[in-house]
Amino acid sequence: MTHSLMSTYNRLPVTFARGEGARLWDTDGNEYLDALSGIAVCNLGHAHPTVTRALCEQAGKLIHTSNLYGIGGQEALGNALTALAGMDQVFFGNSGAEANEAAIKLARLYGSRRGVRTPAIVVMDNSFHGRTLATLSATGNRKVQAGFEPLVQGFIRVPFGDLDALRAVAAHQPDVVAVMVEPIQGEGGINVPPADYLPGVRALCDDRGWLMILDEIQTGMARTGRPFAYQHFDFRPDVLTVAKALGNGVPIGACLARGEAADLFAPGNHGSTFGGNPLACAAALTVCETIREQRLWETAEAIGTRIQGGLRAILAGVDGVIEIRGQGLMIGIQLDRPCGALVTEALNQGLLINVTAESVVRLLPPLITSEQQADQLVTKLGGLVSDFLVRD
Ligand SMILES: Cc1ncc(COP(=O)(O)O)c(C=O)c1O
C-alpha cells in the first residue's frame, strides 16, 4: 500500500476520511473517539467551522507571497500570539523542530555576543525537541540519535527535574548560555517535574545570565489548563517555542522571545520561505482568537480533571497501574510493563490513544471534548487497561 513512501512510520491499519469535533470516521465509515488530537495538534477538534472558514476565505484571496514583503496576517498573528504567550516578539517557521532550531540559534547568538566561543545549552534526559540534526542532538533519547552521528555539539545533558544537577553544571561549565526544557515532558512519558523545578530553573538562569528556553510545542496552546504551561507559575521564560496546535493542523511553528533575547536576530540571521505565510497565519490567528475568546484553557483544566478523576476511580486498586499523572488535557497512565499493544486494542474499539516511553498510555484529547465524551473515554479506556493488565 505504501511502496512509494519511505518507511519512517509504523502506521496503524486505518485511514481517516473525515472528522468533526472529537470524532473521526475511517474510510469504511467506522466512528472513533479521538483522545490524541493528531498528537496535540487539533486542539480545537476536527473541521472546526471557524478555522475552516478562515482557511477558505484566505485561500480564495492569497496563499503565499514571501517574507520579502509585508504579510498583514503575520503581524496580526504576531500580536495575538505574543499577547497570549506573554512574550515580546516572534519568528514564524513551519514545525516544532524549526521553532526549536530558531531557539538554539538564538542561544548561540546570545553566547557569541557575550564572547563565549563554544556556547553550550543544558538539555534534559528523556526530552524530545525534534528530528533535525540540532534538535535530535538536543533530544535526550539515544534511539532518536542512533545512526546520525556526529551529533551537533554544544549540548550538556542533565536529569529532568533535578535542580542540583543544574547547579553542578553552573559550578563547573563556564560556557553555558541557556537551558532548554519542556515544562512537562511529552514524548518522554508525560513527566511532570516537582513544583519548585521550573521556578528554580528560572532563578538559576537569572543568577547565571543564561537564557531560559521553554519548549511548549506539546504543552502550549491551552492544553495544560493555562494558555501556556509556564503560566501556572509566576515567571516568564526568555524564549518559548510553539507549533503543533498553533494552526490546528495547518503546519506552523513559532519561536517567541522577550527582553534581550528578542533583539538578537538581525536581517540575514534567520529565515524561512513558507514561515508565517498568509494561509498558515489565517488558521493560527483564528486558533489564538478562539482560545482567548472561549478561554479554552479553563475547559482543558475542567475536562482534564474529570478524565484524571475518572481514571483514578476506575483503575483504583488495579494491579500494574503505577501512576496517573499530567496537567489539564495532557495525561499519562504509567503501567508497570510495556503496553504498545493497547493502541491497536483501543483502535479496534473505536478509541484513538497513544503509548509513549514504552509503558505510558498518553492522552491528548481535543480541548473541546465534551463531558459525555470524557466519560466515554474513561469507561472504554478503564476497561481496556484493566483487561490488558489481567491478561498480560
Ligand atoms: C516537545 C516537543 N518539541 C518538539 C517537537 C517536534 O515538533 P515537530 O514534529 O513539529 O518538528 C515535538 C513533537 O512531538 C515535541 O513534542
mmCIF file of C-alpha atoms and ligand atoms in Angstrom:
data_model
loop_
_atom_site.group_PDB
_atom_site.id
_atom_site.type_symbol
_atom_site.label_atom_id
_atom_site.label_comp_id
_atom_site.label_asym_id
_atom_site.label_seq_id
_atom_site.Cartn_x
_atom_site.Cartn_y
_atom_site.Cartn_z
ATOM 1 C CA MET A 1 0.000 0.000 0.000
ATOM 2 C CA THR A 2 2.820 2.442 0.803
ATOM 3 C CA HIS A 3 5.691 1.394 -1.511
ATOM 4 C CA SER A 4 6.286 4.909 -2.743
ATOM 5 C CA LEU A 5 6.680 6.259 0.813
ATOM 6 C CA MET A 6 9.875 5.994 2.835
ATOM 7 C CA SER A 7 9.335 3.716 5.799
ATOM 8 C CA THR A 8 9.740 6.314 8.540
ATOM 9 C CA TYR A 9 6.483 5.388 10.314
ATOM 10 C CA ASN A 10 4.911 2.269 11.816
ATOM 11 C CA ARG A 11 1.394 3.045 10.682
ATOM 12 C CA LEU A 12 -1.757 1.552 12.135
ATOM 13 C CA PRO A 13 -4.056 -0.157 9.602
ATOM 14 C CA VAL A 14 -6.602 2.654 9.383
ATOM 15 C CA THR A 15 -7.149 5.712 7.192
ATOM 16 C CA PHE A 16 -9.459 8.500 8.259
ATOM 17 C CA ALA A 17 -11.811 10.159 5.815
ATOM 18 C CA ARG A 18 -13.384 12.923 7.893
ATOM 19 C CA GLY A 19 -13.727 14.356 11.354
ATOM 20 C CA GLU A 20 -15.953 16.562 13.464
ATOM 21 C CA GLY A 21 -15.009 17.849 16.888
ATOM 22 C CA ALA A 22 -13.515 14.976 18.881
ATOM 23 C CA ARG A 23 -14.780 12.320 16.462
ATOM 24 C CA LEU A 24 -13.250 10.758 13.352
ATOM 25 C CA TRP A 25 -14.612 8.385 10.710
ATOM 26 C CA ASP A 26 -12.451 5.966 8.733
ATOM 27 C CA THR A 27 -12.767 5.151 5.043
ATOM 28 C CA ASP A 28 -15.176 2.293 5.895
ATOM 29 C CA GLY A 29 -17.434 4.642 7.864
ATOM 30 C CA ASN A 30 -16.440 3.404 11.356
ATOM 31 C CA GLU A 31 -16.545 6.066 14.080
ATOM 32 C CA TYR A 32 -13.735 6.785 16.579
ATOM 33 C CA LEU A 33 -13.351 8.973 19.646
ATOM 34 C CA ASP A 34 -10.108 10.913 19.258
ATOM 35 C CA ALA A 35 -8.140 11.136 22.505
ATOM 36 C CA LEU A 36 -4.906 12.127 20.768
ATOM 37 C CA SER A 37 -5.740 15.143 18.529
ATOM 38 C CA GLY A 38 -3.136 14.120 15.940
ATOM 39 C CA ILE A 39 -0.564 14.249 18.799
ATOM 40 C CA ALA A 40 -1.647 17.518 20.434
ATOM 41 C CA VAL A 41 -2.351 19.296 17.153
ATOM 42 C CA CYS A 42 -6.118 19.553 16.621
ATOM 43 C CA ASN A 43 -6.804 21.220 19.971
ATOM 44 C CA LEU A 44 -9.998 22.824 18.612
ATOM 45 C CA GLY A 45 -11.129 19.470 17.231
ATOM 46 C CA HIS A 46 -11.535 18.379 13.634
ATOM 47 C CA ALA A 47 -13.212 20.501 10.972
ATOM 48 C CA HIS A 48 -13.637 23.450 13.340
ATOM 49 C CA PRO A 49 -16.057 25.714 11.423
ATOM 50 C CA THR A 50 -14.266 28.995 12.207
ATOM 51 C CA VAL A 51 -10.870 27.621 11.176
ATOM 52 C CA THR A 52 -12.361 26.116 8.015
ATOM 53 C CA ARG A 53 -13.998 29.427 7.118
ATOM 54 C CA ALA A 54 -10.812 31.405 7.722
ATOM 55 C CA LEU A 55 -8.815 28.987 5.566
ATOM 56 C CA CYS A 56 -11.325 29.011 2.709
ATOM 57 C CA GLU A 57 -11.535 32.812 2.724
ATOM 58 C CA GLN A 58 -7.758 33.212 2.808
ATOM 59 C CA ALA A 59 -7.166 30.555 0.119
ATOM 60 C CA GLY A 60 -9.555 32.468 -2.133
ATOM 61 C CA LYS A 61 -7.515 35.656 -1.665
ATOM 62 C CA LEU A 62 -3.840 34.756 -1.310
ATOM 63 C CA ILE A 63 -1.946 31.681 -0.121
ATOM 64 C CA HIS A 64 1.668 32.796 -0.313
ATOM 65 C CA THR A 65 3.747 35.813 -1.161
ATOM 66 C CA SER A 66 7.106 35.804 0.628
ATOM 67 C CA ASN A 67 8.806 37.252 3.666
ATOM 68 C CA LEU A 68 10.371 39.655 1.191
ATOM 69 C CA TYR A 69 7.123 41.600 1.627
ATOM 70 C CA GLY A 70 4.844 42.619 4.439
ATOM 71 C CA ILE A 71 2.305 39.957 5.431
ATOM 72 C CA GLY A 72 -0.711 41.518 7.121
ATOM 73 C CA GLY A 73 -1.936 38.285 8.670
ATOM 74 C CA GLN A 74 1.517 37.600 10.096
ATOM 75 C CA GLU A 75 1.559 40.867 12.009
ATOM 76 C CA ALA A 76 -1.968 40.278 13.319
ATOM 77 C CA LEU A 77 -0.991 36.763 14.398
ATOM 78 C CA GLY A 78 2.241 38.053 15.948
ATOM 79 C CA ASN A 79 0.220 40.470 18.091
ATOM 80 C CA ALA A 80 -2.319 37.828 19.124
ATOM 81 C CA LEU A 81 0.287 35.161 19.888
ATOM 82 C CA THR A 82 2.722 37.366 21.804
ATOM 83 C CA ALA A 83 -0.228 38.630 23.888
ATOM 84 C CA LEU A 84 -1.428 35.075 24.640
ATOM 85 C CA ALA A 85 2.100 33.906 25.442
ATOM 86 C CA GLY A 86 3.251 36.980 27.378
ATOM 87 C CA MET A 87 6.275 37.446 25.111
ATOM 88 C CA ASP A 88 7.601 40.414 23.091
ATOM 89 C CA GLN A 89 8.400 39.190 19.578
ATOM 90 C CA VAL A 90 8.045 36.151 17.351
ATOM 91 C CA PHE A 91 9.634 34.379 14.393
ATOM 92 C CA PHE A 92 7.402 32.063 12.358
ATOM 93 C CA GLY A 93 8.520 28.742 10.866
ATOM 94 C CA ASN A 94 6.650 25.611 9.839
ATOM 95 C CA SER A 95 7.129 22.979 12.552
ATOM 96 C CA GLY A 96 8.236 22.326 16.093
ATOM 97 C CA ALA A 97 11.727 21.295 15.081
ATOM 98 C CA GLU A 98 12.157 24.562 13.184
ATOM 99 C CA ALA A 99 10.887 26.582 16.126
ATOM 100 C CA ASN A 100 13.496 24.881 18.303
ATOM 101 C CA GLU A 101 16.206 25.390 15.673
ATOM 102 C CA ALA A 102 15.461 29.112 15.872
ATOM 103 C CA ALA A 103 15.672 28.961 19.679
ATOM 104 C CA ILE A 104 19.016 27.124 19.544
ATOM 105 C CA LYS A 105 20.352 29.687 17.077
ATOM 106 C CA LEU A 106 19.185 32.495 19.382
ATOM 107 C CA ALA A 107 21.089 30.903 22.272
ATOM 108 C CA ARG A 108 24.247 30.575 20.158
ATOM 109 C CA LEU A 109 23.962 34.191 19.036
ATOM 110 C CA TYR A 110 23.442 35.274 22.639
ATOM 111 C CA GLY A 111 26.642 33.419 23.579
ATOM 112 C CA SER A 112 28.590 34.780 20.649
ATOM 113 C CA ARG A 113 27.585 38.363 21.542
ATOM 114 C CA ARG A 114 28.962 37.725 25.025
ATOM 115 C CA GLY A 115 32.254 36.425 23.662
ATOM 116 C CA VAL A 116 31.593 32.757 24.524
ATOM 117 C CA ARG A 117 33.420 30.847 21.775
ATOM 118 C CA THR A 118 31.872 27.405 22.384
ATOM 119 C CA PRO A 119 28.438 28.168 23.845
ATOM 120 C CA ALA A 120 26.584 25.259 25.439
ATOM 121 C CA ILE A 121 22.897 24.669 26.119
ATOM 122 C CA VAL A 122 21.799 22.492 29.033
ATOM 123 C CA VAL A 123 19.162 19.947 27.964
ATOM 124 C CA MET A 124 17.360 17.136 29.765
ATOM 125 C CA ASP A 125 17.338 13.339 29.837
ATOM 126 C CA ASN A 126 14.176 11.934 28.194
ATOM 127 C CA SER A 127 13.457 15.196 26.402
ATOM 128 C CA PHE A 128 12.204 15.461 22.835
ATOM 129 C CA HIS A 129 12.876 18.517 20.712
ATOM 130 C CA GLY A 130 12.571 17.281 17.107
ATOM 131 C CA ARG A 131 14.230 15.374 14.285
ATOM 132 C CA THR A 132 16.519 17.885 12.583
ATOM 133 C CA LEU A 133 20.210 17.443 13.367
ATOM 134 C CA ALA A 134 20.383 20.167 16.011
ATOM 135 C CA THR A 135 17.084 19.229 17.645
ATOM 136 C CA LEU A 136 17.801 15.494 17.705
ATOM 137 C CA SER A 137 21.165 16.321 19.259
ATOM 138 C CA ALA A 138 19.305 18.299 21.946
ATOM 139 C CA THR A 139 16.859 15.416 22.427
ATOM 140 C CA GLY A 140 17.527 13.108 25.382
ATOM 141 C CA ASN A 141 16.762 9.812 23.691
ATOM 142 C CA ARG A 142 19.513 7.669 22.158
ATOM 143 C CA LYS A 143 17.029 5.938 19.830
ATOM 144 C CA VAL A 144 16.342 9.260 18.119
ATOM 145 C CA GLN A 145 20.067 9.930 17.694
ATOM 146 C CA ALA A 146 21.447 6.478 16.787
ATOM 147 C CA GLY A 147 22.973 6.345 13.313
ATOM 148 C CA PHE A 148 23.033 10.101 12.845
ATOM 149 C CA GLU A 149 26.380 10.831 14.477
ATOM 150 C CA PRO A 150 28.317 13.043 14.557
ATOM 151 C CA LEU A 151 25.768 14.933 16.586
ATOM 152 C CA VAL A 152 25.680 18.711 16.785
ATOM 153 C CA GLN A 153 27.970 19.764 19.619
ATOM 154 C CA GLY A 154 27.189 22.163 22.418
ATOM 155 C CA PHE A 155 24.554 20.339 24.485
ATOM 156 C CA ILE A 156 25.093 19.302 28.114
ATOM 157 C CA ARG A 157 22.586 16.790 29.428
ATOM 158 C CA VAL A 158 21.245 16.520 32.975
ATOM 159 C CA PRO A 159 18.360 14.593 34.590
ATOM 160 C CA PHE A 160 14.935 16.279 34.215
ATOM 161 C CA GLY A 161 13.525 17.761 37.412
ATOM 162 C CA ASP A 162 16.905 17.807 39.169
ATOM 163 C CA LEU A 163 17.920 21.324 40.255
ATOM 164 C CA ASP A 164 21.078 20.088 41.972
ATOM 165 C CA ALA A 165 22.327 18.631 38.691
ATOM 166 C CA LEU A 166 21.745 22.011 37.062
ATOM 167 C CA ARG A 167 23.588 23.769 39.890
ATOM 168 C CA ALA A 168 26.520 21.393 39.416
ATOM 169 C CA VAL A 169 26.673 22.351 35.736
ATOM 170 C CA ALA A 170 26.589 26.013 36.740
ATOM 171 C CA ALA A 171 29.553 25.444 39.045
ATOM 172 C CA HIS A 172 31.716 23.597 36.510
ATOM 173 C CA GLN A 173 30.776 24.710 32.989
ATOM 174 C CA PRO A 174 31.583 28.358 32.244
ATOM 175 C CA ASP A 175 30.390 28.178 28.602
ATOM 176 C CA VAL A 176 26.717 27.545 29.326
ATOM 177 C CA VAL A 177 24.454 30.192 27.769
ATOM 178 C CA ALA A 178 20.981 28.653 28.064
ATOM 179 C CA VAL A 179 18.754 25.921 29.467
ATOM 180 C CA MET A 180 16.212 24.287 27.164
ATOM 181 C CA VAL A 181 13.406 22.346 28.809
ATOM 182 C CA GLU A 182 9.827 21.132 28.293
ATOM 183 C CA PRO A 183 7.543 22.238 31.170
ATOM 184 C CA ILE A 184 6.056 18.717 31.093
ATOM 185 C CA GLN A 185 7.892 16.094 29.037
ATOM 186 C CA GLY A 186 5.526 14.751 26.381
ATOM 187 C CA GLU A 187 7.278 12.074 24.323
ATOM 188 C CA GLY A 188 9.363 11.227 27.402
ATOM 189 C CA GLY A 189 6.260 9.901 29.209
ATOM 190 C CA ILE A 190 4.127 12.833 30.482
ATOM 191 C CA ASN A 191 6.724 13.613 33.142
ATOM 192 C CA VAL A 192 5.622 16.443 35.442
ATOM 193 C CA PRO A 193 8.558 17.975 37.337
ATOM 194 C CA PRO A 194 8.402 18.906 41.056
ATOM 195 C CA ALA A 195 6.553 22.206 41.634
ATOM 196 C CA ASP A 196 9.735 24.106 42.542
ATOM 197 C CA TYR A 197 11.651 22.935 39.465
ATOM 198 C CA LEU A 198 10.731 25.450 36.741
ATOM 199 C CA PRO A 199 10.861 28.468 39.113
ATOM 200 C CA GLY A 200 14.227 27.105 40.284
ATOM 201 C CA VAL A 201 15.486 26.889 36.691
ATOM 202 C CA ARG A 202 14.350 30.486 36.159
ATOM 203 C CA ALA A 203 16.176 31.650 39.295
ATOM 204 C CA LEU A 204 19.367 29.889 38.242
ATOM 205 C CA CYS A 205 19.136 31.352 34.722
ATOM 206 C CA ASP A 206 18.737 34.839 36.246
ATOM 207 C CA ASP A 207 21.667 34.267 38.555
ATOM 208 C CA ARG A 208 23.990 32.995 35.803
ATOM 209 C CA GLY A 209 22.780 35.188 32.933
ATOM 210 C CA TRP A 210 21.538 32.132 30.976
ATOM 211 C CA LEU A 211 18.539 32.210 28.655
ATOM 212 C CA MET A 212 15.608 30.098 29.795
ATOM 213 C CA ILE A 213 14.161 28.387 26.707
ATOM 214 C CA LEU A 214 10.844 26.619 27.193
ATOM 215 C CA ASP A 215 9.757 24.091 24.577
ATOM 216 C CA GLU A 216 5.958 24.406 24.769
ATOM 217 C CA ILE A 217 5.369 22.647 21.475
ATOM 218 C CA GLN A 218 3.271 19.965 23.150
ATOM 219 C CA THR A 219 2.180 21.795 26.321
ATOM 220 C CA GLY A 220 1.240 25.104 24.694
ATOM 221 C CA MET A 221 -1.977 26.477 23.193
ATOM 222 C CA ALA A 222 -4.119 25.909 26.315
ATOM 223 C CA ARG A 223 -3.515 22.169 26.665
ATOM 224 C CA THR A 224 -2.434 22.101 30.317
ATOM 225 C CA GLY A 225 -5.056 24.450 31.762
ATOM 226 C CA ARG A 226 -3.289 27.745 31.017
ATOM 227 C CA PRO A 227 -2.616 29.316 27.596
ATOM 228 C CA PHE A 228 0.994 28.177 28.135
ATOM 229 C CA ALA A 229 2.155 25.750 30.810
ATOM 230 C CA TYR A 230 4.635 28.195 32.335
ATOM 231 C CA GLN A 231 1.665 30.411 33.250
ATOM 232 C CA HIS A 232 0.882 28.012 36.098
ATOM 233 C CA PHE A 233 3.832 29.815 37.727
ATOM 234 C CA ASP A 234 4.881 33.353 38.422
ATOM 235 C CA PHE A 235 7.760 33.815 35.970
ATOM 236 C CA ARG A 236 8.359 34.210 32.261
ATOM 237 C CA PRO A 237 10.893 32.409 30.050
ATOM 238 C CA ASP A 238 13.255 34.326 27.737
ATOM 239 C CA VAL A 239 12.460 32.138 24.737
ATOM 240 C CA LEU A 240 9.385 29.994 24.135
ATOM 241 C CA THR A 241 8.678 27.632 21.243
ATOM 242 C CA VAL A 242 5.253 26.591 19.992
ATOM 243 C CA ALA A 243 3.974 24.605 16.991
ATOM 244 C CA LYS A 244 1.590 21.605 16.897
ATOM 245 C CA ALA A 245 -1.763 23.162 17.936
ATOM 246 C CA LEU A 246 -0.907 26.662 16.724
ATOM 247 C CA GLY A 247 -2.517 26.031 13.320
ATOM 248 C CA ASN A 248 -4.940 23.299 14.459
ATOM 249 C CA GLY A 249 -3.400 21.091 11.759
ATOM 250 C CA VAL A 250 -2.095 23.694 9.326
ATOM 251 C CA PRO A 251 1.720 23.491 9.604
ATOM 252 C CA ILE A 252 3.112 26.490 11.501
ATOM 253 C CA GLY A 253 5.626 26.880 14.316
ATOM 254 C CA ALA A 254 6.922 29.877 16.213
ATOM 255 C CA CYS A 255 9.868 30.928 18.318
ATOM 256 C CA LEU A 256 8.927 33.714 20.724
ATOM 257 C CA ALA A 257 11.335 35.799 22.733
ATOM 258 C CA ARG A 258 11.351 38.689 25.141
ATOM 259 C CA GLY A 259 13.824 41.203 26.529
ATOM 260 C CA GLU A 260 17.393 40.859 25.293
ATOM 261 C CA ALA A 261 16.608 37.573 23.519
ATOM 262 C CA ALA A 262 14.067 39.353 21.305
ATOM 263 C CA ASP A 263 16.732 41.737 19.967
ATOM 264 C CA LEU A 264 19.266 39.138 18.804
ATOM 265 C CA PHE A 265 18.253 38.269 15.244
ATOM 266 C CA ALA A 266 19.061 40.827 12.568
ATOM 267 C CA PRO A 267 18.179 40.637 8.845
ATOM 268 C CA GLY A 268 20.071 37.730 7.287
ATOM 269 C CA ASN A 269 20.455 35.732 10.534
ATOM 270 C CA HIS A 270 17.448 33.516 10.017
ATOM 271 C CA GLY A 271 14.540 32.935 7.673
ATOM 272 C CA SER A 272 12.067 30.560 6.051
ATOM 273 C CA THR A 273 10.356 30.536 2.659
ATOM 274 C CA PHE A 274 6.990 29.356 3.938
ATOM 275 C CA GLY A 275 7.253 30.569 7.545
ATOM 276 C CA GLY A 276 4.199 32.590 8.533
ATOM 277 C CA ASN A 277 2.622 32.653 5.101
ATOM 278 C CA PRO A 278 -0.859 34.142 4.722
ATOM 279 C CA LEU A 279 -2.679 30.777 4.745
ATOM 280 C CA ALA A 280 -0.970 29.412 7.865
ATOM 281 C CA CYS A 281 -1.368 32.751 9.645
ATOM 282 C CA ALA A 282 -5.097 32.878 8.869
ATOM 283 C CA ALA A 283 -5.531 29.487 10.554
ATOM 284 C CA ALA A 284 -3.308 30.309 13.541
ATOM 285 C CA LEU A 285 -4.906 33.716 14.126
ATOM 286 C CA THR A 286 -8.320 32.049 14.297
ATOM 287 C CA VAL A 287 -6.928 29.462 16.712
ATOM 288 C CA CYS A 288 -5.439 32.137 19.005
ATOM 289 C CA GLU A 289 -8.640 34.191 18.960
ATOM 290 C CA THR A 290 -10.861 31.176 19.609
ATOM 291 C CA ILE A 291 -8.700 30.017 22.511
ATOM 292 C CA ARG A 292 -8.705 33.514 24.023
ATOM 293 C CA GLU A 293 -12.398 34.289 23.468
ATOM 294 C CA GLN A 294 -13.603 30.912 24.736
ATOM 295 C CA ARG A 295 -10.962 30.689 27.480
ATOM 296 C CA LEU A 296 -10.329 27.130 26.346
ATOM 297 C CA TRP A 297 -7.588 26.613 28.935
ATOM 298 C CA GLU A 298 -10.380 26.565 31.528
ATOM 299 C CA THR A 299 -12.180 23.848 29.581
ATOM 300 C CA ALA A 300 -8.917 21.909 29.338
ATOM 301 C CA GLU A 301 -8.490 22.135 33.096
ATOM 302 C CA ALA A 302 -12.089 21.086 33.843
ATOM 303 C CA ILE A 303 -12.276 18.210 31.356
ATOM 304 C CA GLY A 304 -8.753 17.127 32.258
ATOM 305 C CA THR A 305 -9.665 16.989 35.946
ATOM 306 C CA ARG A 306 -12.762 14.977 35.069
ATOM 307 C CA ILE A 307 -10.786 12.471 32.981
ATOM 308 C CA GLN A 308 -7.981 12.131 35.536
ATOM 309 C CA GLY A 309 -10.504 11.715 38.373
ATOM 310 C CA GLY A 310 -12.499 9.169 36.363
ATOM 311 C CA LEU A 311 -9.375 7.167 35.506
ATOM 312 C CA ARG A 312 -8.227 7.186 39.132
ATOM 313 C CA ALA A 313 -11.615 5.862 40.221
ATOM 314 C CA ILE A 314 -11.965 3.190 37.537
ATOM 315 C CA LEU A 315 -8.359 1.991 37.837
ATOM 316 C CA ALA A 316 -8.151 2.168 41.635
ATOM 317 C CA GLY A 317 -6.607 -0.999 43.000
ATOM 318 C CA VAL A 318 -5.837 -2.417 39.543
ATOM 319 C CA ASP A 319 -2.508 -4.234 39.752
ATOM 320 C CA GLY A 320 0.022 -2.863 37.282
ATOM 321 C CA VAL A 321 -1.147 0.764 37.259
ATOM 322 C CA ILE A 322 1.705 2.720 38.786
ATOM 323 C CA GLU A 323 0.526 6.313 38.394
ATOM 324 C CA ILE A 324 -1.967 8.553 36.630
ATOM 325 C CA ARG A 325 -0.376 11.944 36.080
ATOM 326 C CA GLY A 326 -0.473 15.068 33.977
ATOM 327 C CA GLN A 327 -1.990 18.503 33.858
ATOM 328 C CA GLY A 328 -5.158 19.608 32.059
ATOM 329 C CA LEU A 329 -5.612 17.538 28.924
ATOM 330 C CA MET A 330 -2.082 16.158 28.892
ATOM 331 C CA ILE A 331 -2.482 12.875 30.736
ATOM 332 C CA GLY A 332 -0.351 9.771 31.196
ATOM 333 C CA ILE A 333 -1.136 6.397 32.735
ATOM 334 C CA GLN A 334 2.119 4.789 33.826
ATOM 335 C CA LEU A 335 1.892 0.993 33.771
ATOM 336 C CA ASP A 336 4.439 -1.447 35.148
ATOM 337 C CA ARG A 337 5.082 -3.039 31.738
ATOM 338 C CA PRO A 338 5.349 -2.225 28.006
ATOM 339 C CA CYS A 339 1.846 -1.626 26.697
ATOM 340 C CA GLY A 340 2.150 -0.740 22.997
ATOM 341 C CA ALA A 341 -0.449 -3.438 22.221
ATOM 342 C CA LEU A 342 -3.102 -1.257 23.865
ATOM 343 C CA VAL A 343 -3.016 1.181 20.945
ATOM 344 C CA THR A 344 -4.407 -1.405 18.492
ATOM 345 C CA GLU A 345 -6.839 -2.794 21.050
ATOM 346 C CA ALA A 346 -8.224 0.712 21.626
ATOM 347 C CA LEU A 347 -8.368 1.367 17.876
ATOM 348 C CA ASN A 348 -10.420 -1.807 17.421
ATOM 349 C CA GLN A 349 -12.849 -0.426 19.971
ATOM 350 C CA GLY A 350 -13.099 2.969 18.289
ATOM 351 C CA LEU A 351 -10.716 4.897 20.529
ATOM 352 C CA LEU A 352 -7.520 6.708 19.498
ATOM 353 C CA ILE A 353 -4.787 6.756 22.126
ATOM 354 C CA ASN A 354 -1.005 6.578 22.083
ATOM 355 C CA VAL A 355 1.706 4.861 24.100
ATOM 356 C CA THR A 356 4.986 6.623 24.760
ATOM 357 C CA ALA A 357 8.134 5.724 26.705
ATOM 358 C CA GLU A 358 7.021 2.081 26.192
ATOM 359 C CA SER A 359 4.799 1.844 29.249
ATOM 360 C CA VAL A 360 2.864 5.123 29.419
ATOM 361 C CA VAL A 361 -0.599 5.452 27.873
ATOM 362 C CA ARG A 362 -0.700 9.024 26.586
ATOM 363 C CA LEU A 363 -3.929 11.001 26.234
ATOM 364 C CA LEU A 364 -4.050 14.370 24.461
ATOM 365 C CA PRO A 365 -7.755 14.848 23.696
ATOM 366 C CA PRO A 366 -9.064 17.929 21.870
ATOM 367 C CA LEU A 367 -9.858 20.814 24.225
ATOM 368 C CA ILE A 368 -13.466 20.774 23.012
ATOM 369 C CA THR A 369 -14.045 17.203 24.263
ATOM 370 C CA SER A 370 -17.485 17.174 25.922
ATOM 371 C CA GLU A 371 -18.173 15.824 29.415
ATOM 372 C CA GLN A 372 -20.043 12.926 27.848
ATOM 373 C CA GLN A 373 -17.116 12.126 25.554
ATOM 374 C CA ALA A 374 -14.730 12.393 28.501
ATOM 375 C CA ASP A 375 -16.831 9.850 30.413
ATOM 376 C CA GLN A 376 -16.940 7.548 27.372
ATOM 377 C CA LEU A 377 -13.167 7.757 27.143
ATOM 378 C CA VAL A 378 -12.737 6.891 30.816
ATOM 379 C CA THR A 379 -15.114 3.901 30.672
ATOM 380 C CA LYS A 380 -13.642 2.478 27.491
ATOM 381 C CA LEU A 381 -10.016 3.024 28.426
ATOM 382 C CA GLY A 382 -10.514 1.851 32.011
ATOM 383 C CA GLY A 383 -11.875 -1.456 30.690
ATOM 384 C CA LEU A 384 -9.108 -1.824 28.116
ATOM 385 C CA VAL A 385 -6.303 -1.154 30.593
ATOM 386 C CA SER A 386 -7.788 -3.447 33.266
ATOM 387 C CA ASP A 387 -8.291 -6.299 30.748
ATOM 388 C CA PHE A 388 -4.793 -5.820 29.377
ATOM 389 C CA LEU A 389 -3.193 -5.969 32.815
ATOM 390 C CA VAL A 390 -5.171 -9.052 33.892
ATOM 391 C CA ARG A 391 -4.412 -10.872 30.644
ATOM 392 C CA ASP A 392 -0.809 -9.851 30.013
HETATM 393 C C1 LIG B 1 8.091 18.968 22.985
HETATM 394 C C2 LIG B 1 8.290 18.806 21.506
HETATM 395 N N1 LIG B 1 9.217 19.549 20.882
HETATM 396 C C3 LIG B 1 9.413 19.448 19.561
HETATM 397 C C4 LIG B 1 8.694 18.570 18.782
HETATM 398 C C5 LIG B 1 8.949 18.474 17.309
HETATM 399 O O1 LIG B 1 7.879 19.011 16.596
HETATM 400 P P1 LIG B 1 7.708 18.735 15.025
HETATM 401 O O2 LIG B 1 7.382 17.271 14.873
HETATM 402 O O3 LIG B 1 6.593 19.634 14.598
HETATM 403 O O4 LIG B 1 9.003 19.076 14.372
HETATM 404 C C6 LIG B 1 7.721 17.760 19.396
HETATM 405 C C7 LIG B 1 6.963 16.779 18.611
HETATM 406 O O5 LIG B 1 6.436 15.827 19.110
HETATM 407 C C8 LIG B 1 7.514 17.886 20.796
HETATM 408 O O6 LIG B 1 6.604 17.153 21.433
#
